[in-house]
CSV table of C-alpha atoms and ligand atoms in Angstrom, one decimal:
chain,number,residue,atom,x,y,z
A,1287,MET,CA,69.6,43.1,-46.7
A,1288,ARG,CA,71.9,46.0,-46.4
A,1289,THR,CA,71.5,47.2,-42.7
A,1290,LEU,CA,71.0,45.1,-39.7
A,1291,ALA,CA,70.2,45.4,-35.9
A,1292,ILE,CA,71.7,42.9,-33.6
A,1293,GLY,CA,70.9,42.1,-30.0
A,1294,SER,CA,71.2,39.2,-27.4
A,1295,ASP,CA,70.8,38.4,-23.8
A,1296,HIS,CA,73.7,37.5,-21.6
A,1297,ALA,CA,74.0,34.0,-23.0
A,1298,GLY,CA,74.2,35.2,-26.5
A,1299,PHE,CA,76.4,38.3,-25.7
A,1300,ASN,CA,79.9,36.6,-27.1
A,1301,LEU,CA,78.3,35.4,-30.1
A,1302,LYS,CA,76.6,38.7,-30.6
A,1303,GLN,CA,80.0,40.5,-30.5
A,1304,ALA,CA,81.5,38.1,-33.0
A,1305,LEU,CA,78.8,38.3,-35.4
A,1306,ALA,CA,78.6,42.2,-35.2
A,1307,GLU,CA,82.3,42.3,-36.1
A,1308,HIS,CA,81.7,39.7,-39.0
A,1309,LEU,CA,78.6,41.8,-40.3
A,1310,ARG,CA,80.5,45.2,-39.8
A,1311,ALA,CA,83.4,43.8,-42.0
A,1312,ARG,CA,80.9,42.5,-44.6
A,1313,LEU,CA,78.5,45.5,-44.6
A,1314,GLY,CA,80.3,48.5,-43.3
A,1315,ASP,CA,80.5,50.0,-39.8
A,1316,ASP,CA,77.3,52.0,-40.2
A,1317,ALA,CA,75.1,49.2,-41.5
A,1318,VAL,CA,75.1,47.2,-38.2
A,1319,LEU,CA,73.1,48.8,-35.3
A,1320,ASP,CA,74.3,47.0,-32.0
A,1321,MET,CA,71.0,47.2,-29.6
A,1322,GLY,CA,72.7,45.8,-26.7
A,1323,PRO,CA,73.4,44.4,-24.1
A,1324,PRO,CA,76.7,46.0,-23.7
A,1325,SER,CA,78.2,43.4,-21.4
A,1326,ALA,CA,77.6,39.8,-20.5
A,1327,ALA,CA,75.9,40.9,-17.3
A,1328,ARG,CA,72.5,39.0,-16.8
A,1329,VAL,CA,69.4,40.5,-18.7
A,1330,ASP,CA,66.1,39.4,-19.9
A,1331,TYR,CA,65.9,38.5,-23.6
A,1332,PRO,CA,62.4,39.9,-24.3
A,1333,ASP,CA,63.9,43.4,-23.9
A,1334,TYR,CA,66.4,43.0,-26.5
A,1335,ALA,CA,64.0,41.1,-28.8
A,1336,ALA,CA,61.7,44.3,-28.6
A,1337,LYS,CA,64.5,46.6,-29.3
A,1338,VAL,CA,65.5,44.7,-32.4
A,1339,ALA,CA,61.9,44.1,-33.5
A,1340,ASP,CA,61.0,47.9,-33.2
A,1341,ALA,CA,64.0,48.8,-35.2
A,1342,VAL,CA,62.7,46.7,-37.9
A,1343,LEU,CA,59.3,47.7,-37.7
A,1344,ALA,CA,60.3,51.6,-37.7
A,1345,GLY,CA,62.3,50.8,-40.9
A,1346,THR,CA,65.5,52.0,-39.4
A,1347,VAL,CA,67.2,48.8,-40.5
A,1348,ASP,CA,66.3,46.3,-43.1
A,1349,GLY,CA,66.5,43.2,-40.8
A,1350,GLY,CA,67.8,41.7,-37.5
A,1351,VAL,CA,69.9,39.3,-35.8
A,1352,LEU,CA,68.8,38.0,-32.3
A,1353,ILE,CA,70.9,35.6,-30.0
A,1354,CYS,CA,70.1,33.8,-26.6
A,1355,GLY,CA,71.2,30.5,-25.5
A,1356,THR,CA,68.8,28.5,-27.6
A,1357,GLY,CA,67.4,31.2,-29.7
A,1358,ILE,CA,63.9,30.1,-28.6
A,1359,GLY,CA,62.9,32.7,-26.2
A,1360,ILE,CA,64.3,35.5,-28.1
A,1361,SER,CA,62.4,34.5,-31.3
A,1362,ILE,CA,59.3,33.8,-29.3
A,1363,ALA,CA,59.5,37.3,-27.9
A,1364,ALA,CA,60.1,38.9,-31.2
A,1365,ASN,CA,57.2,37.4,-32.9
A,1366,LYS,CA,54.9,39.0,-30.3
A,1367,ARG,CA,55.4,42.2,-32.1
A,1368,ALA,CA,52.7,42.6,-34.9
A,1369,GLY,CA,54.3,42.3,-38.3
A,1370,ILE,CA,57.6,40.6,-37.2
A,1371,ARG,CA,58.6,37.2,-38.6
A,1372,ALA,CA,61.6,36.0,-36.6
A,1373,ALA,CA,62.9,32.6,-37.7
A,1374,LEU,CA,65.0,30.4,-35.4
A,1375,CYS,CA,67.6,28.9,-37.6
A,1376,HIS,CA,70.5,26.6,-36.7
A,1377,ASP,CA,72.0,25.9,-40.1
A,1378,VAL,CA,72.4,27.5,-43.6
A,1379,THR,CA,69.4,25.6,-45.0
A,1380,THR,CA,66.9,26.9,-42.4
A,1381,ALA,CA,68.3,30.4,-42.8
A,1382,ARG,CA,68.1,30.4,-46.5
A,1383,MET,CA,64.5,29.1,-46.4
A,1384,ALA,CA,63.4,31.6,-43.6
A,1385,ARG,CA,64.2,34.4,-46.4
A,1386,ALA,CA,63.0,32.4,-49.8
A,1387,HIS,CA,59.6,31.2,-48.4
A,1388,ASN,CA,58.8,33.0,-45.1
A,1389,ASP,CA,60.4,36.6,-45.8
A,1390,ALA,CA,61.5,36.5,-42.2
A,1391,GLN,CA,63.0,40.0,-41.3
A,1392,ILE,CA,64.8,38.5,-38.2
A,1393,VAL,CA,67.2,35.6,-37.8
A,1394,ALA,CA,67.3,34.1,-34.2
A,1395,LEU,CA,70.0,31.6,-33.1
A,1396,GLY,CA,71.1,29.7,-30.2
A,1397,SER,CA,74.7,30.5,-28.9
A,1398,ARG,CA,74.6,27.3,-27.0
A,1399,VAL,CA,73.5,25.2,-30.1
A,1400,VAL,CA,75.6,26.6,-33.1
A,1401,GLY,CA,79.4,27.5,-33.2
A,1402,GLU,CA,80.6,30.7,-34.4
A,1403,GLN,CA,81.5,29.5,-38.0
A,1404,VAL,CA,78.1,28.0,-38.5
A,1405,ALA,CA,76.6,31.3,-36.9
A,1406,ARG,CA,78.4,33.4,-39.5
A,1407,ASP,CA,77.4,31.1,-42.6
A,1408,LEU,CA,73.9,31.1,-41.6
A,1409,VAL,CA,73.8,34.8,-41.1
A,1410,ASP,CA,75.4,35.3,-44.4
A,1411,ALA,CA,72.8,32.9,-46.1
A,1412,PHE,CA,70.3,34.8,-44.5
A,1413,LEU,CA,71.4,38.3,-45.8
A,1414,GLU,CA,71.9,37.0,-49.3
A,1415,THR,CA,68.9,35.3,-50.0
A,1416,ALA,CA,65.8,36.9,-51.6
A,1417,PHE,CA,62.0,36.3,-50.8
A,1418,GLU,CA,60.7,34.3,-53.7
A,1419,GLY,CA,57.2,36.0,-53.4
A,1420,GLY,CA,54.1,34.5,-55.4
A,1421,ARG,CA,52.5,31.9,-53.4
A,1422,HIS,CA,54.5,32.5,-50.3
A,1423,ALA,CA,53.3,36.0,-50.1
A,1424,ASP,CA,49.9,34.9,-49.8
A,1425,ARG,CA,50.8,32.9,-46.9
A,1426,ILE,CA,52.8,35.6,-45.2
A,1427,THR,CA,49.5,37.6,-45.7
A,1428,LYS,CA,47.4,34.9,-43.9
A,1429,ILE,CA,50.1,34.7,-41.0
A,1430,HIS,CA,49.4,38.3,-40.2
A,1431,THR,CA,45.7,37.7,-40.2
A,1432,LEU,CA,46.3,35.5,-37.2
A,1433,GLU,CA,47.4,38.6,-35.2
A,1434,PRO,CA,45.2,39.9,-32.4
A,1435,GLY,CA,43.2,42.6,-33.8
A,1436,ALA,CA,43.9,41.9,-37.4
B,214,RB5,C1,69.1,31.9,-20.4
B,214,RB5,O1,69.8,31.2,-19.4
B,214,RB5,C2,68.5,31.2,-21.4
B,214,RB5,O2,67.2,30.8,-20.8
B,214,RB5,C3,68.1,32.1,-22.6
B,214,RB5,O3,69.4,32.6,-23.2
B,214,RB5,C4,67.4,31.4,-23.7
B,214,RB5,O4,68.1,30.1,-24.0
B,214,RB5,C5,65.8,31.1,-23.5
B,214,RB5,O5,65.3,30.6,-24.6
C-alpha cells in the first residue's frame, strides 16, 4: 500500500496524530490523508469510520487506518460499508495476517490497548504485507456474498 486515509474518534486522536506523522515520514506527505477529527473534542466513531471507508471504496487511497479506544466500534462501523474489510489488530502477527489471508484494506486499532511503538510496528506490517490470493481469494468472495443485497 502506497497511500492511506487515517481517522479516529476522540479516544484515538493522539495516536492518530502520532501515526499520521510516522506514516508521512515513511510514505511521503501527500500519501497520507487525515480524515479527522482535527482535535480531541468528543466525536462519534461511526462518522470517521465512514469517511475512511468511503475514501477506500472510491479509490482515493489504497487503504486506511482507524483508531478508537478499543478499535472495536470503529472496525464494526467500517465493516458496515459493502466491500470493506476492516481488521481489528493489536499486534504485528494479526496485522500481517489481515493482509496475507484477509486482504483487509483497513487496519483498526485501540489506543487504550496498544502503545505507540506497537501501533507503529503493526501499521508497518500491514503496509508491507501482500495478499496471498489463491484459496483466500475465494473466501473473500464468499464474505461479500453475505452482504445485504449481494
Ligand atoms: C469512546 O469512549 C469509546 O467508546 C470508543 O473510543 C471505542 O472504544 C468504541 O468502541
